[in-house]
XYZ file of C-alpha atoms in Angstrom:
614
model
C 104.244 80.578 121.402
C 104.946 83.984 120.268
C 105.289 84.658 116.450
C 102.273 82.871 115.278
C 99.903 85.132 113.381
C 96.656 83.121 114.706
C 97.640 84.239 118.136
C 97.921 87.876 116.859
C 94.542 87.521 115.114
C 92.914 86.181 118.606
C 94.381 88.794 120.824
C 93.002 91.370 118.158
C 89.559 89.722 118.365
C 89.272 90.432 121.880
C 89.935 94.162 121.343
C 86.690 94.314 118.998
C 88.673 96.297 116.421
C 89.460 95.035 112.856
C 92.996 94.566 111.626
C 94.604 94.809 108.276
C 97.236 92.772 106.627
C 98.955 92.890 103.140
C 100.073 90.493 100.178
C 103.402 91.208 98.392
C 104.910 89.443 95.791
C 108.817 89.077 95.515
C 110.223 91.769 92.985
C 112.521 90.389 90.054
C 115.591 92.524 90.631
C 117.679 93.799 93.296
C 116.782 97.223 92.832
C 112.861 96.168 92.984
C 113.921 94.660 96.326
C 115.365 97.718 97.592
C 112.053 99.588 96.535
C 110.132 96.728 98.524
C 111.894 96.896 101.654
C 111.390 100.853 101.714
C 107.569 100.251 100.971
C 107.680 97.732 103.972
C 108.996 100.361 106.277
C 106.162 102.890 105.109
C 103.305 100.559 105.453
C 104.751 99.526 108.855
C 103.784 102.518 110.039
C 100.073 101.707 109.540
C 100.507 98.655 111.932
C 99.458 95.988 109.857
C 98.981 92.616 111.889
C 100.971 90.971 109.509
C 102.075 90.681 105.662
C 102.480 87.643 103.434
C 104.681 86.934 100.728
C 103.737 84.985 97.621
C 105.495 81.821 96.193
C 107.478 82.478 92.935
C 107.409 85.641 90.801
C 110.647 87.067 91.850
C 113.864 85.957 90.045
C 115.330 82.212 90.195
C 114.583 79.826 92.799
C 111.535 80.934 95.206
C 113.616 78.995 97.942
C 116.923 80.519 97.685
C 118.767 81.913 100.653
C 121.486 83.296 98.660
C 122.439 86.690 99.778
C 123.451 88.077 96.483
C 119.819 87.094 95.437
C 117.634 89.165 97.555
C 114.615 88.439 95.442
C 113.618 84.913 96.269
C 110.124 84.384 98.446
C 112.002 83.150 101.543
C 114.847 86.066 101.305
C 111.935 88.619 101.201
C 110.061 87.061 104.007
C 112.949 86.660 106.540
C 114.122 90.167 105.579
C 110.661 91.566 106.386
C 110.787 89.489 109.815
C 114.224 89.971 110.908
C 114.864 93.848 109.669
C 111.646 95.070 109.180
C 110.234 93.656 112.437
C 106.869 92.618 110.249
C 105.381 89.245 111.355
C 105.177 87.705 108.063
C 103.658 84.688 106.288
C 105.371 82.553 103.674
C 103.376 81.068 100.749
C 104.102 77.487 100.044
C 102.639 75.587 97.284
C 102.723 71.926 96.083
C 103.401 73.074 92.458
C 106.748 71.606 91.283
C 108.110 70.441 94.561
C 108.486 67.032 95.741
C 108.051 66.033 99.537
C 111.668 66.137 100.220
C 112.104 69.693 98.596
C 108.767 70.955 100.756
C 110.584 69.591 103.827
C 114.076 71.263 102.977
C 112.076 74.595 102.257
C 110.398 73.997 105.595
C 113.633 73.807 107.520
C 115.307 76.517 105.645
C 112.336 78.725 106.478
C 112.330 77.809 110.211
C 116.376 78.461 110.417
C 115.706 82.190 109.517
C 112.626 82.751 111.744
C 109.642 82.233 109.578
C 106.920 80.911 111.935
C 103.793 81.208 109.569
C 102.875 79.333 106.201
C 100.096 79.963 103.790
C 99.409 76.473 102.500
C 98.457 76.320 98.786
C 97.950 73.831 96.216
C 98.971 76.129 93.565
C 98.370 76.932 89.891
C 99.248 74.444 86.968
C 102.272 75.265 85.210
C 102.400 77.974 82.563
C 100.813 76.410 79.519
C 98.888 73.657 81.087
C 95.192 73.940 81.323
C 94.706 71.322 84.320
C 96.373 70.416 87.422
C 99.018 67.686 87.760
C 100.628 66.799 90.839
C 104.499 66.734 90.992
C 105.937 63.276 91.077
C 106.324 62.396 94.837
C 104.672 65.546 95.721
C 101.218 66.382 96.794
C 97.885 66.832 95.197
C 96.015 68.974 97.395
C 96.633 71.617 100.084
C 95.137 69.401 102.536
C 98.179 66.940 102.166
C 100.605 70.082 102.527
C 99.147 70.853 105.776
C 99.138 67.378 107.276
C 102.848 67.125 106.131
C 103.569 70.211 107.937
C 101.888 69.355 111.052
C 103.569 65.795 110.904
C 107.046 66.904 110.176
C 106.828 70.198 112.401
C 104.082 69.772 115.019
C 102.884 73.294 116.163
C 106.043 75.265 115.227
C 104.299 76.890 112.171
C 101.001 78.768 112.289
C 99.302 77.597 109.160
C 97.024 79.455 106.809
C 94.762 78.301 104.083
C 92.827 79.718 101.138
C 89.115 79.753 101.188
C 86.876 80.494 97.967
C 83.739 82.512 98.722
C 82.665 81.830 94.795
C 83.636 78.199 94.891
C 87.292 77.159 93.588
C 87.340 76.968 89.932
C 87.827 73.286 89.936
C 85.236 72.630 92.364
C 81.559 71.207 91.323
C 80.015 73.483 93.966
C 80.679 75.874 96.463
C 79.297 73.370 99.112
C 81.644 70.706 97.825
C 84.572 73.312 97.997
C 83.518 74.067 101.709
C 83.900 70.487 102.775
C 87.434 70.540 101.196
C 87.962 73.525 103.199
C 86.889 71.784 106.339
C 89.356 69.095 105.519
C 92.303 71.634 105.610
C 91.072 72.953 108.710
C 90.886 69.385 110.431
C 94.297 68.680 108.992
C 95.606 71.349 111.155
C 95.097 74.859 109.580
C 94.608 77.835 112.067
C 92.660 80.268 109.827
C 91.538 81.005 106.416
C 92.033 84.105 103.906
C 89.597 84.353 101.302
C 90.300 85.053 97.697
C 88.786 88.082 96.239
C 84.995 88.619 95.718
C 82.929 91.587 94.958
C 79.947 91.522 96.898
C 79.637 91.576 100.797
C 76.611 88.943 100.699
C 78.842 86.612 98.897
C 81.168 86.583 101.917
C 78.322 86.599 104.806
C 77.024 83.476 102.654
C 80.293 81.626 102.413
C 80.907 82.188 106.273
C 77.732 80.947 107.110
C 78.148 78.042 105.359
C 81.637 77.321 106.894
C 79.950 77.889 110.534
C 77.315 75.460 109.577
C 79.838 72.437 108.834
C 81.779 73.013 111.672
C 84.600 75.644 110.440
C 85.032 77.875 113.798
C 88.348 79.230 112.789
C 89.041 82.870 111.831
C 88.094 83.781 108.209
C 89.558 86.902 107.146
C 88.144 88.295 103.849
C 90.604 89.045 101.055
C 90.004 92.626 99.529
C 91.384 93.671 95.982
C 91.450 97.418 95.618
C 91.129 98.181 92.122
C 93.970 100.136 90.835
C 93.816 99.881 86.985
C 91.837 98.399 84.461
C 94.671 96.292 83.411
C 94.993 94.983 87.382
C 91.421 94.195 87.199
C 91.478 92.234 84.214
C 94.680 90.251 85.227
C 93.287 89.161 88.612
C 90.072 88.391 87.021
C 91.413 86.103 84.810
C 93.728 84.469 87.364
C 90.764 83.985 89.797
C 88.085 83.075 86.839
C 86.063 85.633 88.764
C 84.350 88.437 86.539
C 83.517 91.496 88.098
C 79.927 92.824 88.664
C 78.626 94.718 85.525
C 78.416 97.841 87.683
C 82.001 97.535 88.588
C 83.020 96.636 85.147
C 80.950 99.363 83.544
C 82.163 101.986 85.857
C 85.988 100.968 85.113
C 85.574 100.837 81.584
C 83.851 104.186 81.213
C 87.269 105.710 82.650
C 89.220 103.933 80.008
C 92.928 104.570 80.913
C 92.406 106.989 83.716
C 94.096 104.972 86.284
C 94.070 107.989 88.714
C 90.210 108.051 88.737
C 90.133 104.289 88.568
C 92.608 103.937 91.906
C 89.927 106.842 93.287
C 87.100 104.791 92.390
C 88.474 101.317 93.473
C 89.564 102.967 97.058
C 86.105 104.229 97.422
C 84.193 100.835 96.542
C 86.680 98.836 98.967
C 86.631 101.431 101.789
C 82.739 100.917 101.567
C 82.874 97.101 101.402
C 85.385 97.022 104.391
C 82.729 99.065 106.311
C 79.933 96.930 105.606
C 82.208 93.592 106.259
C 82.745 95.201 109.642
C 79.174 95.701 110.359
C 78.356 92.178 109.824
C 80.460 91.132 112.831
C 81.919 88.098 110.715
C 85.404 89.575 109.591
C 88.067 89.975 112.143
C 89.863 92.120 109.827
C 90.709 92.676 106.046
C 93.502 91.293 103.925
C 94.756 93.451 101.074
C 95.963 92.124 97.850
C 98.000 95.117 96.948
C 99.927 94.502 93.862
C 103.204 95.780 96.079
C 101.490 99.263 95.737
C 101.087 100.835 98.761
C 98.848 104.219 98.308
C 95.586 102.445 97.814
C 95.788 100.352 100.894
C 96.878 103.048 102.861
C 94.175 105.392 101.875
C 91.416 102.673 102.260
C 92.713 102.161 106.028
C 92.690 105.735 106.742
C 89.021 105.981 105.434
C 87.908 103.319 107.616
C 90.054 104.505 110.503
C 92.545 101.359 111.139
C 95.733 103.145 109.879
C 97.710 102.820 113.103
C 99.726 106.348 112.880
C 96.565 108.031 113.368
C 96.183 106.763 116.802
C 99.763 107.155 117.749
C 100.609 103.531 119.239
C 103.101 103.372 122.064
C 106.266 101.486 121.043
C 107.221 98.438 122.754
C 110.756 99.694 123.044
C 112.738 102.728 122.030
C 113.788 101.160 118.789
C 112.748 99.047 115.883
C 112.272 95.553 116.960
C 112.559 92.250 114.907
C 109.739 90.017 114.626
C 112.082 86.820 114.674
C 111.172 84.810 117.849
C 115.009 84.506 118.465
C 114.987 88.176 119.236
C 111.872 88.147 121.302
C 113.664 88.513 124.546
C 116.075 91.281 123.180
C 115.552 94.281 125.540
C 118.908 96.307 125.240
C 120.964 97.788 122.397
C 123.977 100.196 122.014
C 122.447 103.517 120.944
C 124.815 103.871 118.037
C 122.687 102.031 115.683
C 119.552 103.934 116.741
C 118.969 105.423 113.235
C 120.460 102.255 111.453
C 118.535 99.339 112.962
C 118.528 97.356 109.947
C 122.442 97.622 110.034
C 122.497 96.378 113.673
C 119.936 93.634 113.211
C 121.737 92.263 110.191
C 125.044 92.577 112.156
C 124.004 90.644 115.023
C 121.718 88.055 113.543
C 123.976 85.150 114.287
C 124.015 85.700 118.005
C 122.899 82.970 120.019
C 121.417 85.212 123.001
C 120.584 88.965 123.029
C 120.912 91.005 126.041
C 117.748 91.360 128.132
C 117.570 93.965 131.156
C 121.250 94.679 131.133
C 123.723 94.682 128.236
C 126.187 92.988 130.512
C 130.123 92.831 129.908
C 130.863 93.000 126.070
C 134.457 92.719 126.221
C 134.533 91.306 122.897
C 131.137 92.158 121.349
C 131.064 89.679 117.701
C 129.402 91.778 115.197
C 129.270 90.577 111.664
C 130.021 92.469 108.680
C 127.543 94.223 106.341
C 127.715 91.709 103.709
C 123.811 91.622 102.723
C 122.952 95.041 103.451
C 122.940 96.077 100.172
C 119.173 94.540 99.813
C 118.118 97.695 101.898
C 120.350 100.321 99.948
C 121.683 99.310 96.613
C 121.399 102.658 94.788
C 120.292 102.157 91.265
C 121.881 104.513 88.442
C 118.643 106.762 88.810
C 119.169 106.737 92.550
C 122.736 107.754 92.317
C 121.769 110.781 90.191
C 119.203 111.723 92.529
C 121.630 111.619 95.287
C 123.978 113.905 93.594
C 121.314 116.060 92.821
C 120.261 116.393 96.434
C 123.977 116.554 97.897
C 125.220 118.677 95.319
C 128.947 118.796 94.336
C 130.633 120.223 97.479
C 133.661 122.277 96.773
C 134.780 122.466 100.527
C 133.561 121.143 103.851
C 131.174 124.102 104.420
C 129.073 122.911 101.703
C 128.900 119.676 103.356
C 127.783 121.144 106.447
C 124.794 122.903 104.783
C 123.687 119.495 103.448
C 123.355 118.328 107.218
C 121.487 121.773 108.149
C 119.019 121.173 105.434
C 118.415 117.500 106.326
C 117.815 118.605 110.230
C 115.518 121.318 109.291
C 113.577 119.229 107.113
C 114.262 121.153 103.849
C 112.607 119.028 101.165
C 115.570 119.384 99.095
C 117.756 117.194 101.476
C 115.792 114.113 102.823
C 118.359 111.552 103.142
C 122.093 111.125 104.912
C 124.012 107.973 104.799
C 123.623 107.504 108.679
C 119.924 107.592 108.874
C 117.733 104.594 107.142
C 114.639 106.356 107.355
C 114.050 109.376 105.061
C 111.879 111.030 108.135
C 113.281 112.894 111.090
C 112.216 111.032 114.318
C 109.718 112.829 116.497
C 112.347 112.927 119.147
C 114.971 115.324 117.061
C 112.405 117.502 116.098
C 112.343 119.633 119.394
C 115.908 119.684 119.144
C 115.913 121.049 115.564
C 117.504 124.518 115.996
C 120.037 123.515 118.220
C 121.032 120.662 116.091
C 120.920 123.111 112.943
C 123.218 125.354 115.044
C 125.810 122.603 115.458
C 126.092 121.556 112.032
C 125.939 125.116 110.591
C 129.598 125.226 112.286
C 130.629 122.052 111.259
C 129.609 119.584 114.155
C 128.067 117.142 112.081
C 125.403 115.416 113.628
C 124.236 111.858 113.127
C 122.532 110.708 116.040
C 120.881 112.680 119.363
C 118.127 112.282 121.829
C 117.403 115.058 124.683
C 116.936 114.783 128.240
C 113.936 113.347 129.505
C 112.820 113.157 133.362
C 109.918 111.180 134.036
C 107.413 111.688 131.597
C 104.484 109.457 130.976
C 105.387 105.844 129.233
C 102.671 106.700 126.944
C 103.957 110.218 125.729
C 103.376 110.488 122.168
C 106.800 111.685 121.387
C 109.151 110.021 124.017
C 107.299 107.163 125.116
C 107.285 103.662 124.735
C 106.809 100.165 126.739
C 102.922 100.740 127.195
C 101.167 102.627 129.589
C 101.514 103.453 133.502
C 105.182 103.706 133.554
C 107.646 106.747 133.368
C 110.469 107.123 130.942
C 113.860 108.578 131.493
C 116.756 109.507 129.100
C 120.038 111.372 129.337
C 120.836 113.869 126.533
C 122.967 112.219 123.774
C 124.932 113.867 120.916
C 127.049 112.135 118.208
C 128.508 113.854 115.685
C 131.682 114.407 113.375
C 134.073 117.052 114.289
C 137.590 118.463 113.077
C 140.555 117.768 115.340
C 141.198 121.241 115.930
C 137.602 122.261 116.969
C 137.580 119.178 119.247
C 140.617 120.029 120.998
C 138.873 123.778 121.725
C 135.670 121.680 122.720
C 138.043 119.466 125.164
C 138.856 122.608 127.056
C 135.322 123.867 127.248
C 134.264 120.195 128.448
C 136.550 121.072 131.767
C 133.696 123.351 132.814
C 131.053 120.574 132.450
C 132.103 117.441 134.571
C 128.786 115.659 134.095
C 129.687 115.183 130.605
C 131.250 112.013 129.585
C 132.552 111.201 126.198
C 134.492 109.025 123.232
C 136.119 110.337 120.393
C 137.747 108.339 117.757
C 139.403 109.231 114.092
C 138.630 106.597 111.212
C 141.245 104.235 111.766
C 141.193 104.201 115.606
C 144.783 105.714 115.976
C 143.486 108.730 117.527
C 141.059 107.880 120.485
C 139.928 110.284 123.584
C 137.948 109.342 126.480
C 137.077 110.987 130.111
C 135.575 107.867 131.280
C 138.187 104.953 132.544
C 135.195 102.524 133.018
C 134.245 99.744 130.210
C 131.003 99.563 131.543
C 127.928 100.756 129.579
C 126.320 103.712 130.334
C 122.583 103.513 130.289
C 121.039 106.579 128.578
C 117.382 105.451 128.427
C 115.383 103.456 130.965
C 111.635 103.214 132.045
C 109.983 102.190 135.462
C 106.611 100.274 135.324
C 104.557 98.803 137.608
C 105.872 95.411 139.063
C 108.947 95.367 137.043
C 112.562 95.685 137.475
C 114.191 98.987 135.672
C 114.284 98.568 132.193
C 117.278 100.273 130.440
C 116.813 99.750 126.619
C 119.384 101.899 125.225
C 123.328 102.253 126.409
C 126.227 103.615 125.418
C 128.644 100.747 125.178
C 132.580 101.557 124.991
C 133.351 98.116 123.551
C 130.609 98.413 120.753
C 131.863 102.083 120.005
C 134.815 101.060 117.621
C 132.830 98.920 115.598
C 130.101 101.566 115.073
C 132.862 104.023 114.076
C 134.194 101.751 111.382
C 130.679 101.621 110.060
C 129.942 105.281 110.443
C 133.161 106.412 108.823
C 132.785 103.841 105.917
C 129.531 105.523 104.930
C 131.318 108.670 103.881
C 133.058 106.677 101.251
C 130.860 103.930 100.507
C 127.600 106.004 100.364
C 128.728 109.857 99.470
C 132.295 109.878 97.919
C 131.540 106.975 95.573
C 128.839 109.010 93.742
C 131.680 111.162 92.284
C 134.645 110.457 90.100
C 138.029 109.600 91.634
C 139.928 112.703 92.134
C 137.317 114.997 91.511
C 136.852 118.420 93.842
C 133.533 116.682 95.497
C 135.313 113.432 96.193
C 138.111 115.059 97.659
C 136.273 116.962 99.773
C 134.251 114.104 101.286
C 137.488 112.094 101.801
C 138.978 114.991 103.457
C 136.123 114.925 106.071
C 136.680 111.310 106.484
C 140.427 111.416 106.737
C 140.742 114.442 109.350
C 137.519 114.597 111.462
C 136.649 112.369 114.640
C 133.515 110.827 115.471
C 132.429 111.738 118.812
C 129.544 110.747 121.338
C 128.761 112.987 124.438
C 126.294 112.042 127.399
C 125.013 114.413 129.720
C 124.688 112.546 132.792
C 122.484 115.508 134.483
C 119.275 114.268 132.754
C 117.275 116.680 135.481
C 119.414 120.041 134.313
C 120.617 119.338 130.843
C 123.793 121.332 129.930
C 124.669 119.779 126.386
C 123.694 122.821 124.484
C 124.953 125.470 126.651
C 128.260 123.894 126.813
C 128.627 124.245 122.717
C 127.357 127.781 123.028
C 130.557 128.225 125.201
C 132.327 126.699 122.447
C 131.029 128.904 119.843
C 131.916 131.792 122.027
C 135.397 130.518 122.249
C 135.333 130.313 118.678
C 134.073 133.784 117.962
C 130.744 132.300 116.503
C 128.584 134.760 118.352
C 125.033 134.711 117.179
C 125.438 132.888 113.840
C 122.888 132.993 111.411
C 121.580 129.419 110.719
C 121.053 128.602 107.269
C 117.986 127.019 106.453
């Protein structure tokens, strides 16, 4: 069954290449959650096999699913799965939970797509020196593993913790390993170890495990030392003192966290290389303390950061890790640069299009409640956005913000219609053409170039794996003033292969030259032994829904930064109220004329050889 981490580990073991995974803890504030989800997106580029989320530490109940409190463990885990596309494991402890409460937590986890649990006993309550089992709860992680298997069968993948130096409460390492075998025999699929400092410690631990019949994968837990304080804190929690050479080295650097971090990266990278040479470590699980730089740098040093290898995407858009969406194969192109929004708005669908979009006479898109967990700006964020977007005094000032974003000017790294701060690889080849359009008030929010039979593993346009060929029609979406759009319609008469849809903010103005309500495939692929795959379409019935969202961003994300009745706010509102949102498809993917058509428009308007602001 897809979605279980153990299956991914086994598949990765067959390749002979180590993987990496990362532990995060829930933040305490909504602003912290926003920052954490941004960190998930950045780390996802490196290709972690999975991440895991600790139980507790965030604000309030770790089992809460209140959309207004995105800091609970379950909320963070389900968001990582459903909206960031990361296979995610949720920690679950016996501490402070009755059997009924644990059952309810697991039911809740299952309902939001969580498939993997790290079953732990947990630490004694704050202030208590010894562990005491909760009333009507579980005393050991073994009991929790048995309960999960008895109540939920094989639905959940289960991981348990191993202690290469022995659990602090155990009488000996051998005794502790016997308890680990009980957990595995009860139904655990794999083991992640607590931190250790010597490769020989892990080797001895694994050899002892194998000797008593523990055959499942054992993944070493790696702690990148990032500061003296974090090393002291984790050593205290694990009751494990670092070796003298490490302690002395960190102590000699005193409060120079940068030097300590570089030192920590170096010894962690060496440890990973040495672990790989033993043949006993299928991958590396990093305790990152919600910091990304050290893990990224370590993975790059040892050659397992996937962006270095340019992996081929399964589909042209960000996929969800929720089993419910595993068959999803088609999406409207409108949300291409806001995939989290799309996945949030379609989360209640029972079925997802696969192969063909089909008849969408009334697509049931939900609202955007809950989207704030990805985009709630703090006071500082708002100040940064005002500094980035300035104080526009006229629409032309707004045009230049779009131009700067398209041309990757470092002063503008964000627009409301793009969730990522990076320009896509597909957009870069169109940079000059798009800058030219934006410079003259054709404010582009989405685009793709024409592609005619490129290999499916092409590093820019490829998707779907190897041995196939991919195709695209040129697509362009933009805001445009009514007067310029009227001129564009006249020019478009000369280009019969163009189809378009245009609407204003409230739908009172609507134009199209396509009488069909059927979707128009704009991306497709041909692969051996398969039907033609059409993962991206222009769907006329979904466009009004996207139109509402796209126009709404002018006010909710931009105009709201400024005081009521201020000049900048009035300029943004003017664009919102008077411009149209237009999408155009050039159906001739062999000989695209999209930008030639706009050159004709510019000539008609008297914009000859315009200078592009950069």
